[in-house]
Amino acid sequence: MIPSVLPTYNRAPLTFVKGEGSWLIEADGRRFLDMGAGIAVNALGHANPDLVAALTEQAGRLWHTSNLYQIPQQQALADKLVDATFADTVFFTNSGTESCELAIKMARKHFHAKGQPERIGIIAFEGSFHGRSHAAIAAAGSEKMTSGFGPLLPGFSHVAWGDHDGLHAAIDETTAAILIEPVQGEGGIRPLPDQCLKGLRDLCDEKGILLILDEVQCGMGRTGRLFAHEWAGIEPDIMMVAKGIGGGFPLGAVLASESAASGMTAGTHGSTYGGNPLACAVGARVMDIIADPTFLQEVNEKAGRLRQGLEGLVASHPDVFEEVRGSGLMLGLKCKAPNADVLAAAYAEQLITVPAADNVIRLLPPLNMSNEDLSEALARLDATATRVETGNGS
Ligand SMILES: *Cc1c(COP(=O)(O)O)cnc(C)c1O
């Protein structure tokens, strides 16, 4: 009999009933140290008092109206995002997938409005992940996500990560945009070198096409800058955001330059919930905290400490771990042992990590994790590796 919850997930036998900062409490009372943060969502930890206050204050006043009316909380968050980034305008969504949908619609509409309706092509990259809608699975193009769901949305092509010649060859007069994650998340924590991101920006300018960045996972302070592309000193035309921006409340956004957004006039797009007062009240508080340079400086210091500790673990457990990769507090341990074994051994040490492709486990702690908890996480990873070595998996 099919379970009452559609069985599209292989769930771990863990039921968390409460969260406190970087800790999750299981129904049986065990405390787990959370180096996954709900896959880079709980950027400020669990039950963060500032976010609880922002949410409950708004919850007592007004939950929902409609985008038919002015929404001051949405306006305030849009202003903060525009002030802090390349963007001139913002549309709020409820997820990364919806941000992907709009980013693609916006790029096509941009050229349609410019009298170049033939420019519909989106060039994306192998190993990428952009969500689960038809556009998003067509963009990612992995067999695992598309199989059985055809016919796929046309207009997408794929280039291998780092294949410069292939990328040049893929661009023609029907191309609208290049879509890329500055740091691939699901694909195994693969950062695009700054030089390559600069090169992509130049290429898009030269060809007159748009650069869409998917910063759903790597944005909102995760790499130690508010957005990951800032490290390369470039600006995208369109950017997808979600995950960390709501700190655990469902919220996403598409940020765009005025030019890129020029086709999106009244009536061309909408959302019932997108930019709802509850989500935006929380998002505004998240932005205030994360966009603060002092906070980002601390993220970089913590990232340096975690990375150094992980390098040490790779050196001391060469049969379990192969290398550390990533940027800021978006780090991956490429494993030699099967990553599923490492994940299970970490559970046994009451440590939460997240698997990724390419036999990687991801470490995506809350950005405000204390140094003490980071040291504890390293100690538990050390014990995890010892478990794997001794075959005492779980
Ligand atoms: C998680 C993720 C998405 C999809 O976001 P959802 O909120 O699950 O729809 C898209 N792109 C990237 C890079 C992601 O990590």
CSV table of C-alpha atoms and ligand atoms in Angstrom, one decimal:
chain,number,residue,atom,x,y,z
A,1,MET,CA,0.0,0.0,0.0
A,2,ILE,CA,1.3,3.4,-0.9
A,3,PRO,CA,2.2,5.5,2.2
A,4,SER,CA,-0.1,8.4,3.0
A,5,VAL,CA,2.9,10.7,2.2
A,6,LEU,CA,3.9,10.2,-1.4
A,7,PRO,CA,7.1,8.2,-1.1
A,8,THR,CA,9.4,10.4,-3.3
A,9,TYR,CA,11.9,10.7,-0.4
A,10,ASN,CA,14.1,8.0,1.2
A,11,ARG,CA,13.8,9.5,4.7
A,12,ALA,CA,16.2,8.8,7.5
A,13,PRO,CA,14.5,7.3,10.6
A,14,LEU,CA,14.9,10.5,12.5
A,15,THR,CA,12.1,12.7,13.8
A,16,PHE,CA,13.2,16.1,15.0
A,17,VAL,CA,10.7,17.8,17.3
A,18,LYS,CA,12.6,20.9,18.4
A,19,GLY,CA,15.5,23.1,17.4
A,20,GLU,CA,17.8,25.4,19.4
A,21,GLY,CA,20.4,27.3,17.5
A,22,SER,CA,22.7,24.7,15.8
A,23,TRP,CA,21.1,21.8,17.6
A,24,LEU,CA,18.1,19.5,16.7
A,25,ILE,CA,16.4,17.5,19.3
A,26,GLU,CA,15.1,14.0,18.3
A,27,ALA,CA,11.8,12.7,19.6
A,28,ASP,CA,13.8,10.3,21.8
A,29,GLY,CA,15.6,13.2,23.4
A,30,ARG,CA,19.0,12.8,21.6
A,31,ARG,CA,20.6,16.1,20.6
A,32,PHE,CA,22.0,16.3,17.0
A,33,LEU,CA,24.5,18.9,15.9
A,34,ASP,CA,23.1,20.4,12.7
A,35,MET,CA,25.7,20.8,9.9
A,36,GLY,CA,23.0,20.7,7.2
A,37,ALA,CA,20.7,23.5,8.3
A,38,GLY,CA,17.8,22.0,6.3
A,39,ILE,CA,20.0,22.2,3.2
A,40,ALA,CA,21.3,25.7,3.7
A,41,VAL,CA,17.9,27.0,4.8
A,42,ASN,CA,18.2,27.7,8.5
A,43,ALA,CA,21.0,30.2,7.9
A,44,LEU,CA,20.5,31.7,11.4
A,45,GLY,CA,19.9,28.5,13.2
A,46,HIS,CA,16.8,27.1,14.7
A,47,ALA,CA,14.3,29.1,16.7
A,48,ASN,CA,16.4,32.2,16.3
A,49,PRO,CA,14.9,34.7,18.7
A,50,ASP,CA,15.1,37.6,16.3
A,51,LEU,CA,13.2,35.7,13.6
A,52,VAL,CA,10.7,34.2,16.0
A,53,ALA,CA,9.9,37.8,17.1
A,54,ALA,CA,9.6,39.1,13.5
A,55,LEU,CA,7.3,36.2,12.6
A,56,THR,CA,5.1,36.3,15.7
A,57,GLU,CA,4.8,40.0,15.6
A,58,GLN,CA,3.5,39.8,12.0
A,59,ALA,CA,1.4,36.8,12.7
A,60,GLY,CA,-0.6,38.7,15.4
A,61,ARG,CA,-1.3,41.5,12.9
A,62,LEU,CA,-1.9,40.2,9.4
A,63,TRP,CA,-1.0,37.0,7.6
A,64,HIS,CA,-2.1,37.5,4.0
A,65,THR,CA,-3.7,40.0,1.8
A,66,SER,CA,-2.9,39.6,-1.9
A,67,ASN,CA,-0.6,41.1,-4.5
A,68,LEU,CA,-3.7,43.0,-5.7
A,69,TYR,CA,-2.8,45.4,-2.8
A,70,GLN,CA,0.3,47.2,-1.5
A,71,ILE,CA,2.3,45.0,0.9
A,72,PRO,CA,4.7,47.2,3.0
A,73,GLN,CA,6.7,44.2,4.3
A,74,GLN,CA,7.4,43.2,0.7
A,75,GLN,CA,8.3,46.7,-0.3
A,76,ALA,CA,10.7,47.0,2.6
A,77,LEU,CA,12.5,43.7,1.7
A,78,ALA,CA,12.7,44.6,-2.0
A,79,ASP,CA,14.3,47.9,-1.1
A,80,LYS,CA,16.8,46.2,1.1
A,81,LEU,CA,17.7,43.7,-1.6
A,82,VAL,CA,18.0,46.5,-4.3
A,83,ASP,CA,20.2,48.6,-1.9
A,84,ALA,CA,22.5,45.7,-1.2
A,85,THR,CA,22.9,44.2,-4.7
A,86,PHE,CA,23.2,44.7,-8.5
A,87,ALA,CA,19.4,44.5,-8.8
A,88,ASP,CA,17.0,47.2,-9.7
A,89,THR,CA,13.9,45.2,-9.1
A,90,VAL,CA,12.7,42.0,-7.2
A,91,PHE,CA,9.9,39.5,-7.5
A,92,PHE,CA,9.1,37.3,-4.5
A,93,THR,CA,8.4,33.6,-4.8
A,94,ASN,CA,8.0,30.7,-2.3
A,95,SER,CA,10.8,28.5,-3.5
A,96,GLY,CA,13.9,28.1,-5.6
A,97,THR,CA,11.9,26.3,-8.2
A,98,GLU,CA,9.5,29.2,-8.7
A,99,SER,CA,12.5,31.5,-8.9
A,100,CYS,CA,13.9,29.4,-11.7
A,101,GLU,CA,10.6,29.5,-13.6
A,102,LEU,CA,10.5,33.3,-13.4
A,103,ALA,CA,14.2,33.7,-14.3
A,104,ILE,CA,13.6,31.7,-17.5
A,105,LYS,CA,10.4,33.4,-18.3
A,106,MET,CA,12.0,36.8,-17.7
A,107,ALA,CA,15.0,36.1,-20.0
A,108,ARG,CA,12.7,34.9,-22.9
A,109,LYS,CA,10.4,37.9,-22.4
A,110,HIS,CA,13.3,40.3,-22.4
A,111,PHE,CA,14.2,39.3,-25.9
A,112,HIS,CA,10.6,39.0,-27.0
A,113,ALA,CA,10.0,42.6,-25.9
A,114,LYS,CA,13.2,43.7,-27.7
A,115,GLY,CA,12.0,42.3,-31.0
A,116,GLN,CA,14.2,39.2,-30.9
A,117,PRO,CA,11.6,36.5,-30.2
A,118,GLU,CA,13.9,33.8,-31.7
A,119,ARG,CA,16.1,34.1,-28.6
A,120,ILE,CA,14.6,31.4,-26.4
A,121,GLY,CA,17.6,29.2,-25.7
A,122,ILE,CA,18.9,28.6,-22.2
A,123,ILE,CA,22.4,27.1,-21.8
A,124,ALA,CA,22.9,25.3,-18.5
A,125,PHE,CA,25.6,23.0,-17.1
A,126,GLU,CA,25.9,19.3,-16.4
A,127,GLY,CA,25.6,18.4,-12.7
A,128,SER,CA,23.5,21.5,-12.1
A,129,PHE,CA,20.3,21.6,-10.0
A,130,HIS,CA,17.7,24.3,-10.4
A,131,GLY,CA,14.5,22.8,-8.9
A,132,ARG,CA,11.7,20.4,-9.9
A,133,SER,CA,9.4,22.2,-12.3
A,134,HIS,CA,9.4,21.3,-15.9
A,135,ALA,CA,11.6,24.3,-16.7
A,136,ALA,CA,13.9,23.5,-13.8
A,137,ILE,CA,14.4,19.8,-14.7
A,138,ALA,CA,14.9,20.7,-18.4
A,139,ALA,CA,17.6,23.1,-17.2
A,140,ALA,CA,19.4,20.6,-15.1
A,141,GLY,CA,19.0,17.9,-17.7
A,142,SER,CA,19.9,15.0,-15.5
A,143,GLU,CA,18.4,11.7,-16.5
A,144,LYS,CA,17.5,11.0,-12.9
A,145,MET,CA,15.2,14.0,-12.7
A,146,THR,CA,13.7,14.0,-16.2
A,147,SER,CA,13.1,10.3,-16.9
A,148,GLY,CA,9.4,9.6,-17.5
A,149,PHE,CA,8.4,13.2,-17.4
A,150,GLY,CA,8.7,13.9,-21.1
A,151,PRO,CA,8.3,15.6,-23.4
A,152,LEU,CA,10.7,18.0,-21.8
A,153,LEU,CA,10.4,21.8,-22.3
A,154,PRO,CA,12.4,22.7,-25.4
A,155,GLY,CA,15.1,25.3,-25.6
A,156,PHE,CA,17.6,24.0,-23.2
A,157,SER,CA,21.2,22.8,-23.9
A,158,HIS,CA,23.9,21.5,-21.6
A,159,VAL,CA,27.6,22.0,-21.4
A,160,ALA,CA,30.1,20.1,-19.3
A,161,TRP,CA,31.4,21.9,-16.3
A,162,GLY,CA,34.6,23.7,-17.5
A,163,ASP,CA,34.1,22.9,-21.2
A,164,HIS,CA,34.9,26.4,-22.7
A,165,ASP,CA,34.9,25.3,-26.3
A,166,GLY,CA,31.6,23.5,-25.8
A,167,LEU,CA,30.1,26.6,-24.3
A,168,HIS,CA,31.2,28.8,-27.2
A,169,ALA,CA,29.8,26.3,-29.7
A,170,ALA,CA,26.5,26.1,-27.8
A,171,ILE,CA,25.8,29.9,-28.3
A,172,ASP,CA,24.0,30.9,-31.4
A,173,GLU,CA,21.4,33.5,-32.6
A,174,THR,CA,18.7,31.7,-30.7
A,175,THR,CA,20.4,31.8,-27.3
A,176,ALA,CA,18.8,34.0,-24.6
A,177,ALA,CA,20.8,33.2,-21.5
A,178,ILE,CA,23.5,31.2,-19.7
A,179,LEU,CA,22.2,29.8,-16.4
A,180,ILE,CA,24.7,28.7,-13.7
A,181,GLU,CA,25.2,28.1,-10.0
A,182,PRO,CA,28.4,30.0,-8.9
A,183,VAL,CA,28.9,27.0,-6.5
A,184,GLN,CA,27.1,23.8,-7.5
A,185,GLY,CA,25.3,22.5,-4.5
A,186,GLU,CA,23.5,19.2,-5.3
A,187,GLY,CA,26.2,18.6,-8.0
A,188,GLY,CA,28.8,18.0,-5.2
A,189,ILE,CA,29.9,21.5,-4.0
A,190,ARG,CA,31.8,22.5,-7.1
A,191,PRO,CA,32.8,26.2,-7.0
A,192,LEU,CA,33.1,28.0,-10.4
A,193,PRO,CA,36.6,29.7,-10.2
A,194,ASP,CA,36.2,33.6,-10.1
A,195,GLN,CA,38.1,33.8,-13.4
A,196,CYS,CA,35.5,31.6,-15.1
A,197,LEU,CA,32.6,33.6,-13.8
A,198,LYS,CA,34.3,36.8,-15.1
A,199,GLY,CA,34.8,35.0,-18.4
A,200,LEU,CA,31.1,34.1,-18.5
A,201,ARG,CA,30.1,37.7,-17.9
A,202,ASP,CA,32.4,38.9,-20.7
A,203,LEU,CA,31.0,36.2,-23.0
A,204,CYS,CA,27.4,37.2,-22.3
A,205,ASP,CA,28.2,40.8,-22.9
A,206,GLU,CA,30.0,40.0,-26.2
A,207,LYS,CA,27.2,37.8,-27.4
A,208,GLY,CA,24.4,40.1,-26.2
A,209,ILE,CA,22.8,37.4,-24.0
A,210,LEU,CA,21.8,37.4,-20.3
A,211,LEU,CA,23.7,35.8,-17.4
A,212,ILE,CA,21.3,34.1,-14.9
A,213,LEU,CA,22.9,33.1,-11.6
A,214,ASP,CA,21.3,30.5,-9.4
A,215,GLU,CA,22.3,31.6,-5.9
A,216,VAL,CA,19.5,29.6,-4.2
A,217,GLN,CA,22.0,27.6,-2.2
A,218,CYS,CA,25.2,29.7,-2.4
A,219,GLY,CA,23.6,33.1,-1.8
A,220,MET,CA,22.6,34.9,1.4
A,221,GLY,CA,26.0,34.9,3.1
A,222,ARG,CA,26.7,31.2,2.6
A,223,THR,CA,30.1,31.8,0.9
A,224,GLY,CA,31.1,34.8,3.2
A,225,ARG,CA,29.8,37.5,0.8
A,226,LEU,CA,26.1,38.4,0.6
A,227,PHE,CA,26.0,36.7,-2.8
A,228,ALA,CA,28.7,34.4,-4.2
A,229,HIS,CA,29.2,36.2,-7.5
A,230,GLU,CA,30.6,39.2,-5.5
A,231,TRP,CA,33.9,37.3,-5.0
A,232,ALA,CA,34.4,37.5,-8.8
A,233,GLY,CA,33.6,41.2,-8.9
A,234,ILE,CA,30.9,40.7,-11.5
A,235,GLU,CA,27.1,41.3,-11.7
A,236,PRO,CA,24.5,39.0,-13.2
A,237,ASP,CA,21.5,40.2,-15.1
A,238,ILE,CA,19.1,37.9,-13.3
A,239,MET,CA,19.6,36.1,-10.0
A,240,MET,CA,17.5,33.3,-8.3
A,241,VAL,CA,17.4,33.3,-4.5
A,242,ALA,CA,15.6,31.1,-2.0
A,243,LYS,CA,16.7,28.8,0.8
A,244,GLY,CA,18.6,31.0,3.3
A,245,ILE,CA,16.6,34.2,2.6
A,246,GLY,CA,13.6,33.0,4.7
A,247,GLY,CA,15.7,31.5,7.4
A,248,GLY,CA,13.3,28.5,7.4
A,249,PHE,CA,10.2,30.3,6.3
A,250,PRO,CA,9.3,29.5,2.7
A,251,LEU,CA,10.6,32.5,0.7
A,252,GLY,CA,12.3,33.0,-2.6
A,253,ALA,CA,13.1,35.9,-4.9
A,254,VAL,CA,14.2,36.8,-8.4
A,255,LEU,CA,16.5,39.8,-8.6
A,256,ALA,CA,17.1,41.6,-11.9
A,257,SER,CA,18.5,44.6,-13.6
A,258,GLU,CA,16.0,47.1,-15.0
A,259,SER,CA,17.1,46.1,-18.5
A,260,ALA,CA,16.7,42.3,-18.0
A,261,ALA,CA,13.3,42.8,-16.4
A,262,SER,CA,12.1,45.1,-19.2
A,263,GLY,CA,9.6,42.6,-20.6
A,264,MET,CA,7.8,41.9,-17.3
A,265,THR,CA,5.0,44.4,-17.4
A,266,ALA,CA,1.7,44.3,-15.5
A,267,GLY,CA,-0.1,41.0,-16.0
A,268,THR,CA,2.9,39.0,-17.3
A,269,HIS,CA,3.6,37.1,-14.0
A,270,GLY,CA,2.1,36.6,-10.6
A,271,SER,CA,1.9,34.6,-7.4
A,272,THR,CA,-0.8,34.2,-4.7
A,273,TYR,CA,1.6,33.7,-1.8
A,274,GLY,CA,4.8,35.3,-3.2
A,275,GLY,CA,5.9,38.2,-1.1
A,276,ASN,CA,3.3,37.5,1.6
A,277,PRO,CA,3.6,39.7,4.8
A,278,LEU,CA,4.7,36.8,7.0
A,279,ALA,CA,7.5,35.6,4.7
A,280,CYS,CA,8.7,39.2,4.0
A,281,ALA,CA,8.7,40.2,7.7
A,282,VAL,CA,11.0,37.3,8.4
A,283,GLY,CA,13.1,37.9,5.2
A,284,ALA,CA,13.6,41.5,6.2
A,285,ARG,CA,15.0,40.5,9.5
A,286,VAL,CA,17.2,37.8,7.9
A,287,MET,CA,18.6,40.5,5.5
A,288,ASP,CA,19.3,42.9,8.3
A,289,ILE,CA,21.4,40.3,10.1
A,290,ILE,CA,23.2,38.7,7.1
A,291,ALA,CA,23.9,41.7,5.0
A,292,ASP,CA,25.8,43.3,8.0
A,293,PRO,CA,29.5,43.4,7.1
A,294,THR,CA,30.5,42.4,10.6
A,295,PHE,CA,28.3,39.3,10.4
A,296,LEU,CA,29.8,38.4,7.0
A,297,GLN,CA,33.3,38.9,8.4
A,298,GLU,CA,32.5,36.4,11.2
A,299,VAL,CA,31.2,33.9,8.5
A,300,ASN,CA,34.6,34.2,6.8
A,301,GLU,CA,36.5,33.6,10.1
A,302,LYS,CA,34.3,30.6,10.9
A,303,ALA,CA,34.7,29.3,7.4
A,304,GLY,CA,38.5,29.5,7.7
A,305,ARG,CA,38.5,27.6,10.9
A,306,LEU,CA,36.1,24.9,9.6
A,307,ARG,CA,38.1,24.5,6.4
A,308,GLN,CA,41.4,24.1,8.3
A,309,GLY,CA,39.8,21.5,10.5
A,310,LEU,CA,38.4,19.6,7.6
A,311,GLU,CA,41.8,19.6,5.8
A,312,GLY,CA,43.2,18.1,9.0
A,313,LEU,CA,40.6,15.4,8.9
A,314,VAL,CA,41.4,14.6,5.2
A,315,ALA,CA,45.0,14.2,6.2
A,316,SER,CA,44.3,12.0,9.2
A,317,HIS,CA,41.6,9.8,7.5
A,318,PRO,CA,42.9,9.4,4.0
A,319,ASP,CA,40.9,6.2,3.4
A,320,VAL,CA,37.6,7.9,4.2
A,321,PHE,CA,38.0,11.4,2.8
A,322,GLU,CA,39.7,12.6,-0.4
A,323,GLU,CA,39.5,16.4,-0.4
A,324,VAL,CA,37.7,19.5,0.9
A,325,ARG,CA,36.0,21.7,-1.6
A,326,GLY,CA,33.7,24.7,-1.6
A,327,SER,CA,33.6,28.2,-0.4
A,328,GLY,CA,32.8,29.9,2.9
A,329,LEU,CA,30.4,27.8,5.0
A,330,MET,CA,29.3,25.8,1.9
A,331,LEU,CA,31.9,23.0,2.1
A,332,GLY,CA,32.0,19.5,0.8
A,333,LEU,CA,34.1,16.5,1.8
A,334,LYS,CA,34.7,14.4,-1.2
A,335,CYS,CA,34.7,10.9,0.2
A,336,LYS,CA,36.7,7.7,-0.6
A,337,ALA,CA,34.3,5.6,1.3
A,338,PRO,CA,30.7,5.6,0.0
A,339,ASN,CA,29.2,8.9,1.2
A,340,ALA,CA,26.0,7.0,2.3
A,341,ASP,CA,28.2,5.2,4.9
A,342,VAL,CA,29.8,8.4,6.1
A,343,LEU,CA,26.3,10.0,6.4
A,344,ALA,CA,25.1,7.0,8.4
A,345,ALA,CA,28.1,7.0,10.7
A,346,ALA,CA,27.6,10.7,11.3
A,347,TYR,CA,24.0,10.1,12.3
A,348,ALA,CA,25.4,7.6,14.8
A,349,GLU,CA,27.6,10.4,16.2
A,350,GLN,CA,24.5,12.6,16.3
A,351,LEU,CA,25.8,14.9,13.6
A,352,ILE,CA,23.7,16.0,10.6
A,353,THR,CA,25.4,16.3,7.2
A,354,VAL,CA,23.8,16.3,3.7
A,355,PRO,CA,24.8,14.0,0.8
A,356,ALA,CA,25.5,15.4,-2.7
A,357,ALA,CA,26.5,14.0,-6.1
A,358,ASP,CA,30.1,12.9,-6.8
A,359,ASN,CA,30.3,11.0,-3.5
A,360,VAL,CA,30.4,14.2,-1.5
A,361,ILE,CA,28.9,15.0,1.9
A,362,ARG,CA,28.0,18.7,2.4
A,363,LEU,CA,28.6,20.8,5.4
A,364,LEU,CA,26.2,23.7,5.4
A,365,PRO,CA,26.0,24.9,9.1
A,366,PRO,CA,24.0,27.8,10.3
A,367,LEU,CA,26.0,30.9,9.4
A,368,ASN,CA,26.0,31.9,13.1
A,369,MET,CA,27.2,28.6,14.5
A,370,SER,CA,29.4,29.2,17.6
A,371,ASN,CA,33.1,28.4,17.4
A,372,GLU,CA,32.5,25.9,20.2
A,373,ASP,CA,29.9,24.1,18.1
A,374,LEU,CA,32.1,24.2,15.1
A,375,SER,CA,34.9,22.5,17.1
A,376,GLU,CA,32.3,19.9,18.3
A,377,ALA,CA,31.3,19.3,14.7
A,378,LEU,CA,34.9,18.6,13.8
A,379,ALA,CA,35.3,16.2,16.8
A,380,ARG,CA,32.2,14.4,15.7
A,381,LEU,CA,33.4,14.2,12.1
A,382,ASP,CA,36.7,12.7,13.4
A,383,ALA,CA,34.7,10.1,15.3
A,384,THR,CA,32.5,9.5,12.2
A,385,ALA,CA,35.6,8.8,10.1
A,386,THR,CA,36.9,6.4,12.8
A,387,ARG,CA,33.6,4.5,12.7
A,388,VAL,CA,33.8,4.2,8.9
A,389,GLU,CA,37.4,2.9,9.2
A,390,THR,CA,36.6,0.3,11.7
A,391,GLY,CA,33.5,-0.8,9.8
A,392,ASN,CA,31.2,0.4,12.7
A,393,GLY,CA,29.0,2.3,10.4
A,394,SER,CA,25.9,3.0,12.4
B,1,LIG,C1,17.4,23.9,-3.6
B,1,LIG,C2,17.8,24.5,-4.9
B,1,LIG,C3,16.8,24.8,-5.9
B,1,LIG,C4,15.4,24.5,-5.7
B,1,LIG,O1,14.8,25.2,-4.6
B,1,LIG,P1,13.4,24.6,-4.0
B,1,LIG,O2,13.1,25.7,-2.9
B,1,LIG,O3,13.6,23.3,-3.5
B,1,LIG,O4,12.4,24.7,-5.1
B,1,LIG,C5,17.3,25.5,-7.0
B,1,LIG,N1,18.6,25.7,-7.2
B,1,LIG,C6,19.5,25.4,-6.3
B,1,LIG,C7,20.9,25.7,-6.6
B,1,LIG,C8,19.1,24.8,-5.1
B,1,LIG,O5,20.1,24.4,-4.3
